[in-house]
Amino acid sequence: MIRRLLKALAVLDILVAIVLNLYIRNYPLIKSGCSWNPEASVKLAAFGDPQIPGLPPFIKGWYVKHLDVLGNDKYLKSIASAIRKHLKPDYVAVMGDLLSSQWIDDYEFSDRYRRYSKIFPKDEPGEIFNVSGNHDIGYHGDFTQNRIERFQVCYGELNFVAYQSPEYRIVVINSMSLDGPPDDDEWRKETVDFLDSIKDYQGSSILLNHIPQFKPNGICMDDAKFEFYDFEGHQALRSQNHMTSKSTNLILTAVFGGSDKEGLILAGHDHEGCECSYDLNKHSQIWELNPKNTGRVKEVTVRSMMGDYGGNTGLVSGLRSANGEIKWEYSLCRFHVQHIWWVTQVTTYLTLAVPFLYIF
């Protein structure tokens, strides 16, 4: 009797494992919001704040944590791979905070890059653009030459035009460099000079940056907040939720001011996600939040892909209108919190025990 019950449970476990594995590998084909506009000629998948944590050593008390971290890598990889395999984006943007801490040594940084490269391998569909985040290089008050250089070696430049044609372009900037320190700071100057070099573009732009633009409190989950270190009377930026209004105007003018076409900003940082839009006040020449969210430049803070937030992917569809202009549509493809993924793994490994029921 017990043997028959165990065999029945084993068969049930196998069926559940098969169904769950098929689901997590193919969920973009099933879930709402997980598809491009059928008329899309440009396809960009955005992953918000993966924050790859460190692997603890195998010592007493750390086994569970080690398993949790390895499982988290597999969870993130299953999401990224399913999206890239089934939806085949032209571009993949990882919206900063690729790692969970800037306060790590070079060996740990290299090891996390190794693991990151397995989560987002270059041989899957979609050219990858890595955005620098505060947990990758620090807020501006945390910048060091070493942190900047090791990021560039592994993940690429901080400020660059990722793609440009007469119709549209994709711009990536280091938004952490603009607020807080003195105006003559070398990293701020590098970003300001880059922004100055890309003005007057006539097409439509997508801006990829980590810190969201300035907006009044209550619009998004994160209100405006700035904290500073104080080193013997000299302040340096310690943390921020938004860009300052001055930096926001600098960025939007450089990226979108040379054109009257629609634009899109993708940001990370605020893990909950948010959407708003901006218009240029032609009298004051200041970019202002559009209260009806119908502004010319739309900003989307991409909800995090971490397990606690549901394993999200932002999908951007670029649509060519009759006059040849590109218009942008955004949808959020949600997977599930990490528990669904863990249940899949447990049922899968339990199936390995099934043959022993027939042996014994």
CSV table of N, CA and C in Angstrom, one decimal, residues 7-69:
chain,number,residue,atom,x,y,z
A,7,LYS,N,4.7,5.4,-5.3
A,7,LYS,CA,4.8,5.5,-6.8
A,7,LYS,C,3.8,6.5,-7.4
A,8,ALA,N,2.6,6.6,-6.8
A,8,ALA,CA,1.6,7.5,-7.3
A,8,ALA,C,2.1,9.0,-7.1
A,9,LEU,N,2.7,9.2,-5.9
A,9,LEU,CA,3.3,10.5,-5.7
A,9,LEU,C,4.4,10.8,-6.6
A,10,ALA,N,5.2,9.8,-6.9
A,10,ALA,CA,6.3,10.0,-7.8
A,10,ALA,C,5.9,10.4,-9.2
A,11,VAL,N,4.8,9.7,-9.7
A,11,VAL,CA,4.3,10.0,-11.0
A,11,VAL,C,3.7,11.4,-11.0
A,12,LEU,N,3.0,11.8,-9.9
A,12,LEU,CA,2.5,13.2,-9.8
A,12,LEU,C,3.7,14.2,-9.8
A,13,ASP,N,4.7,13.9,-9.1
A,13,ASP,CA,5.9,14.8,-9.0
A,13,ASP,C,6.5,15.0,-10.4
A,14,ILE,N,6.6,13.9,-11.2
A,14,ILE,CA,7.2,14.0,-12.5
A,14,ILE,C,6.3,14.8,-13.4
A,15,LEU,N,5.0,14.7,-13.3
A,15,LEU,CA,4.1,15.5,-14.1
A,15,LEU,C,4.2,17.0,-13.8
A,16,VAL,N,4.2,17.3,-12.5
A,16,VAL,CA,4.3,18.6,-12.0
A,16,VAL,C,5.7,19.2,-12.5
A,17,ALA,N,6.7,18.5,-12.3
A,17,ALA,CA,8.1,18.9,-12.8
A,17,ALA,C,8.1,19.2,-14.3
A,18,ILE,N,7.5,18.4,-15.1
A,18,ILE,CA,7.4,18.6,-16.5
A,18,ILE,C,6.7,19.9,-16.8
A,19,VAL,N,5.5,20.1,-16.2
A,19,VAL,CA,4.7,21.2,-16.5
A,19,VAL,C,5.4,22.5,-16.1
A,20,LEU,N,6.0,22.5,-14.9
A,20,LEU,CA,6.7,23.7,-14.4
A,20,LEU,C,7.9,24.0,-15.2
A,21,ASN,N,8.6,23.0,-15.6
A,21,ASN,CA,9.8,23.3,-16.4
A,21,ASN,C,9.4,23.9,-17.8
A,22,LEU,N,8.4,23.3,-18.4
A,22,LEU,CA,7.9,23.8,-19.6
A,22,LEU,C,7.5,25.3,-19.5
A,23,TYR,N,6.8,25.6,-18.3
A,23,TYR,CA,6.3,26.9,-18.1
A,23,TYR,C,7.4,27.9,-17.9
A,24,ILE,N,8.4,27.7,-17.0
A,24,ILE,CA,9.4,28.7,-16.8
A,24,ILE,C,10.3,28.9,-18.0
A,25,ARG,N,10.4,27.9,-18.9
A,25,ARG,CA,11.3,28.1,-20.1
A,25,ARG,C,10.5,28.8,-21.2
A,26,ASN,N,9.2,28.8,-21.1
A,26,ASN,CA,8.4,29.3,-22.2
A,26,ASN,C,7.4,30.4,-21.8
A,27,TYR,N,7.5,30.9,-20.6
A,27,TYR,CA,6.5,31.8,-20.1
A,27,TYR,C,6.3,33.1,-21.0
A,28,PRO,N,7.3,33.6,-21.7
A,28,PRO,CA,7.1,34.7,-22.5
A,28,PRO,C,6.0,34.5,-23.6
A,29,LEU,N,5.8,33.2,-24.0
A,29,LEU,CA,4.9,32.9,-25.0
A,29,LEU,C,3.4,32.8,-24.5
A,30,ILE,N,3.3,32.9,-23.1
A,30,ILE,CA,2.0,32.6,-22.5
A,30,ILE,C,1.5,33.9,-21.8
A,31,LYS,N,2.3,34.6,-21.1
A,31,LYS,CA,1.9,35.6,-20.2
A,31,LYS,C,1.6,36.9,-21.0
A,32,SER,N,0.6,37.7,-20.5
A,32,SER,CA,0.2,39.0,-21.1
A,32,SER,C,1.3,40.0,-20.8
A,33,GLY,N,1.5,40.9,-21.7
A,33,GLY,CA,2.6,41.9,-21.6
A,33,GLY,C,3.9,41.4,-22.1
A,34,CYS,N,4.0,40.1,-22.4
A,34,CYS,CA,5.3,39.5,-22.8
A,34,CYS,C,5.5,39.3,-24.3
A,35,SER,N,5.1,40.4,-25.0
A,35,SER,CA,5.3,40.3,-26.5
A,35,SER,C,5.5,41.7,-27.1
A,36,TRP,N,6.1,41.7,-28.2
A,36,TRP,CA,6.3,43.0,-28.9
A,36,TRP,C,5.0,43.4,-29.6
A,37,ASN,N,4.9,44.6,-29.9
A,37,ASN,CA,3.8,45.0,-30.9
A,37,ASN,C,4.1,44.3,-32.2
A,38,PRO,N,3.1,43.7,-32.8
A,38,PRO,CA,3.3,43.0,-34.0
A,38,PRO,C,4.0,43.8,-35.2
A,39,GLU,N,3.9,45.1,-35.1
A,39,GLU,CA,4.4,46.0,-36.1
A,39,GLU,C,5.8,46.5,-35.8
A,40,ALA,N,6.4,46.1,-34.7
A,40,ALA,CA,7.6,46.6,-34.2
A,40,ALA,C,8.8,46.3,-35.2
A,41,SER,N,9.5,47.4,-35.5
A,41,SER,CA,10.7,47.2,-36.3
A,41,SER,C,12.0,47.4,-35.5
A,42,VAL,N,11.8,47.8,-34.2
A,42,VAL,CA,12.9,47.9,-33.3
A,42,VAL,C,12.5,47.2,-32.0
A,43,LYS,N,13.3,46.3,-31.4
A,43,LYS,CA,12.9,45.6,-30.2
A,43,LYS,C,14.0,45.6,-29.2
A,44,LEU,N,13.7,46.2,-28.0
A,44,LEU,CA,14.7,46.3,-27.0
A,44,LEU,C,14.1,45.7,-25.7
A,45,ALA,N,14.9,44.8,-25.1
A,45,ALA,CA,14.5,44.2,-23.8
A,45,ALA,C,15.4,44.8,-22.7
A,46,ALA,N,14.7,45.3,-21.6
A,46,ALA,CA,15.4,46.0,-20.5
A,46,ALA,C,15.3,45.2,-19.2
A,47,PHE,N,16.4,45.0,-18.6
A,47,PHE,CA,16.4,44.3,-17.3
A,47,PHE,C,16.9,45.2,-16.2
A,48,GLY,N,16.0,45.4,-15.2
A,48,GLY,CA,16.3,46.4,-14.1
A,48,GLY,C,17.0,45.7,-12.9
A,49,ASP,N,18.2,46.3,-12.6
A,49,ASP,CA,18.9,46.0,-11.3
A,49,ASP,C,19.0,44.6,-10.9
A,50,PRO,N,19.7,43.7,-11.6
A,50,PRO,CA,19.9,42.3,-11.1
A,50,PRO,C,20.6,42.2,-9.8
A,51,GLN,N,21.6,43.1,-9.5
A,51,GLN,CA,22.3,43.1,-8.3
A,51,GLN,C,22.9,41.8,-7.9
A,52,ILE,N,23.8,41.3,-8.7
A,52,ILE,CA,24.4,40.0,-8.4
A,52,ILE,C,25.1,40.0,-7.1
A,53,PRO,N,24.7,39.2,-6.1
A,53,PRO,CA,25.4,39.2,-4.8
A,53,PRO,C,26.7,38.3,-4.8
A,54,GLY,N,27.4,38.4,-3.7
A,54,GLY,CA,28.6,37.7,-3.5
A,54,GLY,C,28.4,36.3,-3.1
A,55,LEU,N,29.3,35.4,-3.4
A,55,LEU,CA,29.2,34.0,-3.0
A,55,LEU,C,29.9,33.8,-1.7
A,56,PRO,N,29.3,33.4,-0.6
A,56,PRO,CA,30.0,33.2,0.7
A,56,PRO,C,30.8,31.9,0.6
A,57,PRO,N,31.8,31.8,1.5
A,57,PRO,CA,32.6,30.6,1.5
A,57,PRO,C,31.9,29.4,2.1
A,58,PHE,N,32.3,28.2,1.7
A,58,PHE,CA,31.7,27.0,2.3
A,58,PHE,C,32.2,26.7,3.7
A,59,ILE,N,31.7,27.5,4.6
A,59,ILE,CA,32.0,27.3,6.0
A,59,ILE,C,30.8,27.1,6.8
A,60,LYS,N,30.9,26.6,8.1
A,60,LYS,CA,29.7,26.3,8.9
A,60,LYS,C,28.8,27.5,8.9
A,61,GLY,N,27.5,27.2,8.7
A,61,GLY,CA,26.5,28.2,8.7
A,61,GLY,C,26.2,29.0,7.4
A,62,TRP,N,27.1,28.7,6.4
A,62,TRP,CA,26.9,29.4,5.1
A,62,TRP,C,26.4,28.5,4.0
A,63,TYR,N,26.1,27.3,4.2
A,63,TYR,CA,25.6,26.4,3.1
A,63,TYR,C,24.3,26.9,2.5
A,64,VAL,N,23.4,27.2,3.4
A,64,VAL,CA,22.1,27.7,2.9
A,64,VAL,C,22.2,29.0,2.1
A,65,LYS,N,23.0,29.9,2.6
A,65,LYS,CA,23.3,31.2,1.9
A,65,LYS,C,23.9,30.9,0.5
A,66,HIS,N,24.9,30.0,0.5
A,66,HIS,CA,25.6,29.7,-0.8
A,66,HIS,C,24.6,29.1,-1.8
A,67,LEU,N,23.7,28.2,-1.3
A,67,LEU,CA,22.7,27.7,-2.2
A,67,LEU,C,21.7,28.7,-2.7
A,68,ASP,N,21.4,29.7,-1.8
A,68,ASP,CA,20.5,30.7,-2.2
A,68,ASP,C,21.1,31.6,-3.3
A,69,VAL,N,22.4,32.0,-3.1
A,69,VAL,CA,23.0,32.8,-4.1
A,69,VAL,C,23.1,32.1,-5.5
